[in-house]
Coordinates of C-alpha atoms and ligand atoms in Angstrom, one line a residue:
X27 CA 7.2 16.4 -6.3
X28 CA 7.4 15.7 -1.8
X29 CA 4.0 14.7 -0.3
X30 CA 3.7 13.9 3.5
X31 CA 1.6 11.3 5.4
X32 CA 0.6 14.6 7.0
X33 CA 2.3 18.6 7.0
X34 CA 1.5 20.4 9.8
X35 CA 3.4 23.3 9.2
X36 CA 0.3 24.0 6.6
X37 CA -2.0 23.7 9.6
X38 CA 0.0 25.8 11.0
X39 CA 0.5 28.8 9.2
X40 CA -3.2 29.0 8.2
X41 CA -3.9 30.0 12.3
X42 CA -0.3 31.1 13.1
X43 CA -1.7 34.3 14.9
X44 CA -5.0 32.4 17.2
X45 CA -2.6 30.0 17.5
X46 CA 0.2 32.2 19.6
X47 CA -2.3 34.3 20.8
X48 CA -4.1 31.1 22.7
X49 CA -0.7 30.9 24.3
X50 CA 0.3 34.2 24.9
X51 CA -3.2 33.8 26.6
X52 CA -2.4 31.8 28.8
X53 CA 1.2 33.0 30.3
X54 CA -0.4 36.4 30.7
X55 CA -2.9 34.0 33.2
X56 CA -0.2 32.3 34.9
X57 CA -3.4 29.5 35.6
X58 CA -1.5 26.5 33.9
X59 CA -3.5 23.2 35.0
X60 CA -7.0 22.1 34.5
X61 CA -9.0 25.3 35.2
X62 CA -11.3 28.1 33.6
X63 CA -9.7 26.9 29.5
X64 CA -9.9 23.4 30.0
X65 CA -13.4 23.7 31.3
X66 CA -13.6 25.9 28.0
X67 CA -12.7 22.9 26.4
X68 CA -14.4 20.1 28.1
X69 CA -17.9 21.9 27.4
X70 CA -17.3 22.4 24.1
X71 CA -16.5 18.8 23.2
X72 CA -19.0 17.7 25.6
X73 CA -21.1 20.1 23.1
X74 CA -19.3 18.8 19.6
X75 CA -20.1 15.3 21.1
X76 CA -23.4 15.1 21.5
X77 CA -22.7 14.2 25.1
X78 CA -23.8 16.0 28.6
X79 CA -19.6 16.6 30.2
X80 CA -15.9 16.6 29.0
X81 CA -13.1 15.0 31.4
X82 CA -10.1 16.8 29.7
X83 CA -6.6 14.7 30.4
X84 CA -2.9 13.9 30.0
X85 CA -4.0 11.8 26.5
X86 CA -6.1 9.9 24.5
X87 CA -4.4 6.4 26.0
X88 CA -5.1 8.4 30.1
X89 CA -8.6 8.6 28.9
X90 CA -9.2 4.5 27.9
X91 CA -7.2 3.8 31.1
X92 CA -9.2 6.6 33.8
X93 CA -12.4 5.0 32.2
X94 CA -11.6 1.4 33.4
X95 CA -11.1 3.4 36.4
X96 CA -14.1 4.4 37.0
X97 CA -15.8 0.8 36.1
X98 CA -13.1 0.0 38.8
X99 CA -11.3 -2.8 36.1
X100 CA -9.1 -4.9 37.8
X101 CA -7.7 -8.0 38.6
X102 CA -9.5 -11.1 37.2
X103 CA -12.2 -8.9 35.2
X104 CA -11.8 -8.9 31.3
X105 CA -12.3 -6.3 28.9
X106 CA -12.9 -7.1 25.1
X107 CA -11.4 -6.0 22.4
X108 CA -10.2 -5.9 19.1
X109 CA -6.3 -6.7 18.2
X110 CA -6.4 -4.4 15.2
X111 CA -5.3 -1.1 16.8
X112 CA -2.8 1.7 18.3
X113 CA -1.1 -0.4 21.7
X114 CA -2.8 2.5 24.4
X115 CA -6.4 0.0 23.6
X116 CA -4.9 -3.1 25.1
X117 CA -2.4 -2.1 26.9
X118 CA -4.5 -0.2 29.3
X119 CA -6.7 -3.3 30.3
X120 CA -3.6 -4.8 31.4
X121 CA -1.7 -2.6 33.4
X122 CA -5.3 -2.8 35.4
X123 CA -4.1 -6.6 36.4
X124 CA -7.8 -7.1 34.0
X125 CA -7.6 -9.5 30.7
X126 CA -7.9 -8.4 27.9
X127 CA -9.9 -10.9 24.9
X128 CA -9.3 -10.0 21.5
X129 CA -12.4 -10.0 18.9
X130 CA -11.3 -10.0 15.5
X131 CA -12.6 -7.2 13.2
X132 CA -14.9 -7.3 10.3
X133 CA -12.2 -7.0 7.2
X134 CA -14.2 -5.0 5.8
X135 CA -14.1 -2.0 8.0
X136 CA -11.3 -2.7 10.0
X137 CA -13.5 -2.3 13.2
X138 CA -14.6 -4.6 15.6
X139 CA -16.8 -7.5 14.8
X140 CA -19.4 -7.9 17.2
X141 CA -20.3 -11.1 15.5
X142 CA -17.3 -11.6 17.2
X143 CA -17.5 -10.2 19.7
X144 CA -20.7 -12.1 21.0
X145 CA -18.6 -15.6 20.5
X146 CA -15.6 -14.2 22.9
X147 CA -18.7 -13.0 25.4
X148 CA -19.6 -16.2 25.8
X149 CA -16.4 -17.5 26.9
X150 CA -15.4 -15.0 29.6
X151 CA -16.6 -16.7 33.4
X152 CA -19.6 -15.8 33.9
X153 CA -20.4 -11.6 35.6
X154 CA -16.2 -10.7 34.8
X155 CA -16.7 -9.1 31.4
X156 CA -16.6 -5.8 32.8
X157 CA -15.7 -3.7 30.3
X158 CA -16.3 -4.0 25.8
X159 CA -13.9 -1.4 24.0
X160 CA -14.6 -0.4 19.9
X161 CA -12.2 1.4 18.4
X162 CA -13.3 3.9 15.9
X163 CA -10.8 3.0 13.1
X164 CA -9.7 5.6 11.2
X165 CA -12.4 7.4 11.9
X166 CA -15.0 5.1 10.7
X167 CA -17.6 4.5 14.2
X168 CA -18.3 0.6 14.8
X169 CA -22.3 -0.8 14.9
X170 CA -22.6 0.2 18.1
X171 CA -26.1 -0.7 18.2
X172 CA -24.6 -4.1 17.8
X173 CA -22.1 -3.6 21.1
X174 CA -24.5 -1.9 22.9
X175 CA -26.9 -5.0 22.7
X176 CA -24.0 -7.3 23.6
X177 CA -23.2 -4.8 26.7
X178 CA -26.6 -5.3 28.0
X179 CA -26.3 -8.1 28.3
X180 CA -23.3 -9.5 30.1
X181 CA -23.6 -6.1 31.9
X182 CA -20.5 -4.9 30.9
X183 CA -18.7 -1.2 30.3
X184 CA -19.0 0.2 26.8
X185 CA -15.9 2.3 26.4
X186 CA -15.4 4.0 23.2
X187 CA -12.4 4.1 22.0
X188 CA -12.8 7.6 19.0
X189 CA -9.4 8.6 19.2
X190 CA -9.6 8.3 16.2
X191 CA -12.9 9.8 15.4
X192 CA -13.9 12.4 16.6
X193 CA -16.4 14.4 15.2
X194 CA -17.4 10.6 13.8
X195 CA -21.2 10.2 13.1
X196 CA -22.4 6.0 12.8
X197 CA -25.4 6.5 10.8
X198 CA -28.4 7.8 13.4
X199 CA -26.3 10.5 13.0
X200 CA -24.8 9.6 16.7
X201 CA -20.9 11.2 17.2
X202 CA -17.8 9.0 18.0
X203 CA -18.0 9.0 22.1
X204 CA -22.3 9.8 22.6
X205 CA -23.5 6.1 22.5
X206 CA -21.0 4.0 24.8
X207 CA -20.7 5.4 29.2
X208 CA -18.3 6.8 27.6
X209 CA -16.2 8.0 25.2
X210 CA -12.0 8.6 25.3
X211 CA -10.4 11.1 22.7
X212 CA -6.7 11.6 21.7
X213 CA -5.3 15.3 21.2
X214 CA -2.0 13.2 19.7
X215 CA -0.1 15.9 17.0
X216 CA -1.3 14.4 14.5
X217 CA -5.0 13.6 14.5
X218 CA -7.6 15.1 13.9
X219 CA -7.8 17.5 16.8
X220 CA -4.6 17.6 17.6
X221 CA -2.7 19.3 20.1
X222 CA 0.8 21.1 20.4
X223 CA 2.3 18.1 23.1
X224 CA -0.1 15.3 24.6
X225 CA -3.8 15.5 25.6
X226 CA -6.7 13.4 25.6
X227 CA -10.7 14.0 27.1
X228 CA -12.8 11.9 28.2
X229 CA -16.4 12.5 27.3
X230 CA -19.8 10.9 29.3
X231 CA -23.6 11.4 29.8
X232 CA -23.7 10.3 33.6
X233 CA -23.4 12.5 36.1
X234 CA -22.2 9.9 38.5
X235 CA -19.2 9.2 36.1
X236 CA -18.7 12.8 35.5
X237 CA -17.9 12.9 39.5
X238 CA -15.4 10.2 39.3
X239 CA -13.8 11.0 36.3
X240 CA -13.0 14.0 37.7
X241 CA -12.3 12.7 41.1
X242 CA -10.2 10.1 39.5
X243 CA -8.2 12.8 37.6
X244 CA -6.5 13.7 40.9
X245 CA -4.7 11.5 42.3
X246 CA -8.6 10.5 44.1
X247 CA -8.0 13.0 46.0
X248 CA -11.8 14.4 47.0
X249 CA -11.7 17.3 48.7
X250 CA -7.8 18.4 48.3
X251 CA -5.7 16.1 50.0
X252 CA -7.9 13.5 51.2
X253 CA -8.2 10.0 49.2
X254 CA -11.4 8.2 49.5
X255 CA -9.4 5.9 46.0
X256 CA -7.1 6.1 44.8
X257 CA -6.2 8.0 41.0
X258 CA -3.3 9.5 39.1
X259 CA -1.9 12.6 38.0
X260 CA -4.1 12.8 34.6
X261 CA -4.5 17.1 33.6
X262 CA -5.5 18.9 30.7
X263 CA -3.0 21.3 29.6
X264 CA -4.1 25.4 30.0
X265 CA -1.6 25.5 26.7
X266 CA -3.4 22.6 25.3
X267 CA -6.6 24.0 25.9
X268 CA -6.6 27.2 24.5
X269 CA -4.7 25.4 21.6
X270 CA -8.2 23.2 21.1
X271 CA -10.3 25.5 21.8
X272 CA -8.9 27.6 18.7
X273 CA -8.2 24.3 16.2
X274 CA -11.9 23.2 17.3
X275 CA -13.1 25.6 15.7
X276 CA -11.8 25.2 12.3
X277 CA -12.0 21.0 12.5
X278 CA -15.0 20.1 11.0
X279 CA -14.1 22.4 8.2
X280 CA -10.6 19.9 8.1
X281 CA -12.6 16.9 7.8
X282 CA -15.0 17.8 5.7
X283 CA -11.4 18.3 3.3
X284 CA -9.7 15.0 4.2
X285 CA -13.4 13.2 3.0
X286 CA -12.8 15.4 -0.2
X287 CA -9.5 14.1 -0.6
X288 CA -10.6 11.1 0.3
X289 CA -13.6 11.5 -2.8
X290 CA -10.7 11.7 -4.9
X291 CA -9.0 9.0 -4.1
X292 CA -11.5 7.4 -4.4
X293 CA -12.8 8.4 -7.9
X294 CA -8.8 8.8 -8.9
X295 CA -8.2 4.8 -7.8
X296 CA -11.4 3.0 -9.7
X297 CA -10.1 4.1 -12.8
X298 CA -6.3 3.4 -12.6
X299 CA -7.2 -0.6 -12.7
X300 CA -4.5 -1.0 -9.9
X301 CA -5.3 -3.9 -7.4
X302 CA -5.9 -1.5 -4.8
X303 CA -9.3 -1.3 -2.8
X304 CA -10.4 2.1 -1.3
X305 CA -11.7 1.6 2.3
X306 CA -15.2 0.7 2.3
X307 CA -17.8 3.5 3.7
X308 CA -21.1 2.3 6.0
X309 CA -24.1 3.5 4.2
X310 CA -25.2 7.2 6.0
X311 CA -22.0 7.5 8.2
X312 CA -19.6 9.5 8.2
X313 CA -16.0 9.2 8.3
X314 CA -14.0 11.4 9.6
X315 CA -10.5 9.6 7.2
X316 CA -8.3 10.8 10.2
X317 CA -6.3 7.8 8.1
X318 CA -7.0 7.0 4.5
X319 CA -6.3 3.4 4.7
X320 CA -5.9 0.9 1.2
X321 CA -5.7 -2.7 0.8
X322 CA -3.1 -2.9 -1.5
X323 CA -1.3 -6.5 -3.5
X324 CA 2.6 -6.4 -2.7
X325 CA 2.1 -3.7 0.1
X326 CA 5.0 -3.8 1.3
X327 CA 6.7 -3.4 -1.9
X328 CA 4.2 -0.5 -2.6
X329 CA 6.0 1.8 0.7
X330 CA 9.0 1.8 -0.7
X331 CA 8.5 2.4 -4.5
X332 CA 6.3 5.3 -3.5
X333 CA 9.3 6.5 -0.1
X334 CA 11.3 6.4 -3.0
X335 CA 9.7 9.3 -5.3
X336 CA 8.8 10.7 -2.1
X337 CA 4.7 9.8 -1.2
X338 CA 4.8 9.4 2.9
X339 CA 3.2 5.8 4.1
X340 CA 2.2 4.7 6.4
X341 CA 0.9 1.0 8.2
X342 CA -1.2 1.2 10.8
X343 CA -0.7 -1.3 12.5
X344 CA 2.1 -4.0 11.3
X345 CA 2.0 -6.6 14.2
X346 CA -1.9 -7.0 15.9
X347 CA -2.2 -6.6 19.4
X348 CA -2.6 -10.7 19.9
X349 CA 1.2 -11.7 18.2
X350 CA 2.5 -8.8 20.6
X351 CA 5.9 -10.0 22.5
X352 CA 4.6 -8.3 25.5
X353 CA 1.3 -10.2 25.2
X354 CA 2.6 -13.3 24.7
X355 CA 0.8 -14.8 28.1
X356 CA -2.3 -14.2 26.6
X357 CA -1.5 -17.7 24.8
X358 CA -1.8 -16.6 21.2
X359 CA -0.5 -17.9 18.0
X360 CA -0.8 -16.6 14.0
X361 CA -4.0 -17.9 13.0
X362 CA -5.6 -17.1 15.8
X363 CA -7.5 -13.5 14.3
X364 CA -7.0 -14.1 10.1
X365 CA -8.4 -10.6 9.0
X366 CA -6.6 -8.7 11.7
X367 CA -3.2 -10.4 10.5
X368 CA -4.9 -10.1 6.9
X369 CA -5.4 -6.3 7.5
X370 CA -2.0 -5.7 8.6
X371 CA 0.0 -7.2 6.1
X372 CA -1.6 -5.4 3.4
X373 CA -3.5 -1.6 4.2
X374 CA -1.1 0.7 4.0
X375 CA -2.4 4.9 5.0
X376 CA -1.9 7.9 1.8
X377 CA -1.6 11.4 3.1
X378 CA -5.5 12.4 3.2
X379 CA -4.5 15.9 5.6
X380 CA -6.5 18.8 4.5
X381 CA -3.8 21.1 2.6
X382 CA -3.6 17.8 0.9
X383 CA -3.6 19.7 -3.1
X384 CA -5.4 17.6 -5.8
X385 CA -2.5 17.8 -7.8
X386 CA -0.6 16.2 -4.3
X387 CA -4.2 13.4 -4.7
X388 CA -3.3 13.0 -8.6
X389 CA 0.9 12.4 -8.1
X390 CA 0.1 9.5 -5.7
X391 CA -2.1 7.6 -7.5
X392 CA 0.1 8.3 -10.4
X393 CA 3.0 6.6 -9.0
X394 CA 0.9 3.8 -7.5
X395 CA -0.4 3.7 -11.8
X396 CA 3.6 3.2 -11.7
X397 CA 4.5 0.9 -9.8
X398 CA 1.9 -1.6 -11.1
X399 CA 2.7 -1.6 -14.7
X400 CA 6.1 -2.1 -13.5
Ligands
PLP526 C1 -7.0 3.4 18.7 C2 -5.8 4.7 19.7 N1 -6.2 4.7 21.1 C3 -6.0 5.3 21.6 C4 -4.7 6.3 21.5 C5 -3.8 6.9 22.2 O1 -4.0 7.4 22.7 P1 -2.4 8.7 22.5 O2 -1.4 9.3 22.3 O3 -3.1 10.7 22.4 O4 -2.0 9.0 24.1 C6 -4.9 6.0 19.7 C7 -3.6 7.7 19.3 O5 -2.4 7.4 19.0 C8 -5.3 5.6 19.2 O6 -4.9 6.1 17.9

């Protein structure tokens, strides 16, 4: 049996006609950049995320970058984030000349620990902490109340990296992206809501930020050809927006199927007698399982064994940010963020996509049992 990590063809086959129809609509209209299709998606995603505004952008990475730009983050500024994330989170900070300051994760959720944020904030020169970027890793929200409290104390902005978490909710039922000053989504094809290429969105409930983000997205131009600020080309395409609007209608069902798959794994692994930890879910939170990530003894050997048996897995992420070569100038060393380092050595994402059947999940768990029985 072959069980890929993700099967986008299975999703496409189920909604083929609608996707093709949406693309044809844009071809007929010949309006490719921003325009009515993007405006429609912005409204839909904002509503879905309980925010007032959506600003469609070119990627999740650019959603983070433009949010930081909106807060004028630059040289001499500091931004606290997690070392255990995709590169884009810390990369956006460094690209603007600001200093990323890392705070270690809670080893249960893999999300940034508010206690560690508070400790890191104390060491930053007064008045220079400009923003905090919590990442809702794998599709589970961070402890946003605690993070908002710290941010308020320092007058810092909160930019939620919700790239993996569209539709996730915290214990108070608040959608990912709706609590901070801005929320950043990625529509990279492997996300729960994936485009036909790159795409992203910033959501916010601030009228002022909405204006500023809209201007920054188009080279800082307002009115056209007059530039009071420097922005960039961070626009979303109409084809991506039209297809995403089609897919958004299915998103809740797809995320529910991911949750069912996760529950089945949890149950089977609990009875399998293997040295594997299943994901920890905060009480009352809605995890949308962009990734189903276990913690496993002999992780690399398990990964190799599963590959041989036709099961696709991935490590998110093998090297924490503080140990990346490009951040050597920050002066970190092995041992600085032990929880992130341990997670990087032990975590493994298993296939969890919505179309995965229970037969495939049983197959994966049986192979895990086989590995540890040997
Ligand atoms: C946590 C996180 N942040 C940011 C990004 C960047 O998004 P994109 O690939 O759309 O630029 C991603 C996804 O790749 C991500 O997983």
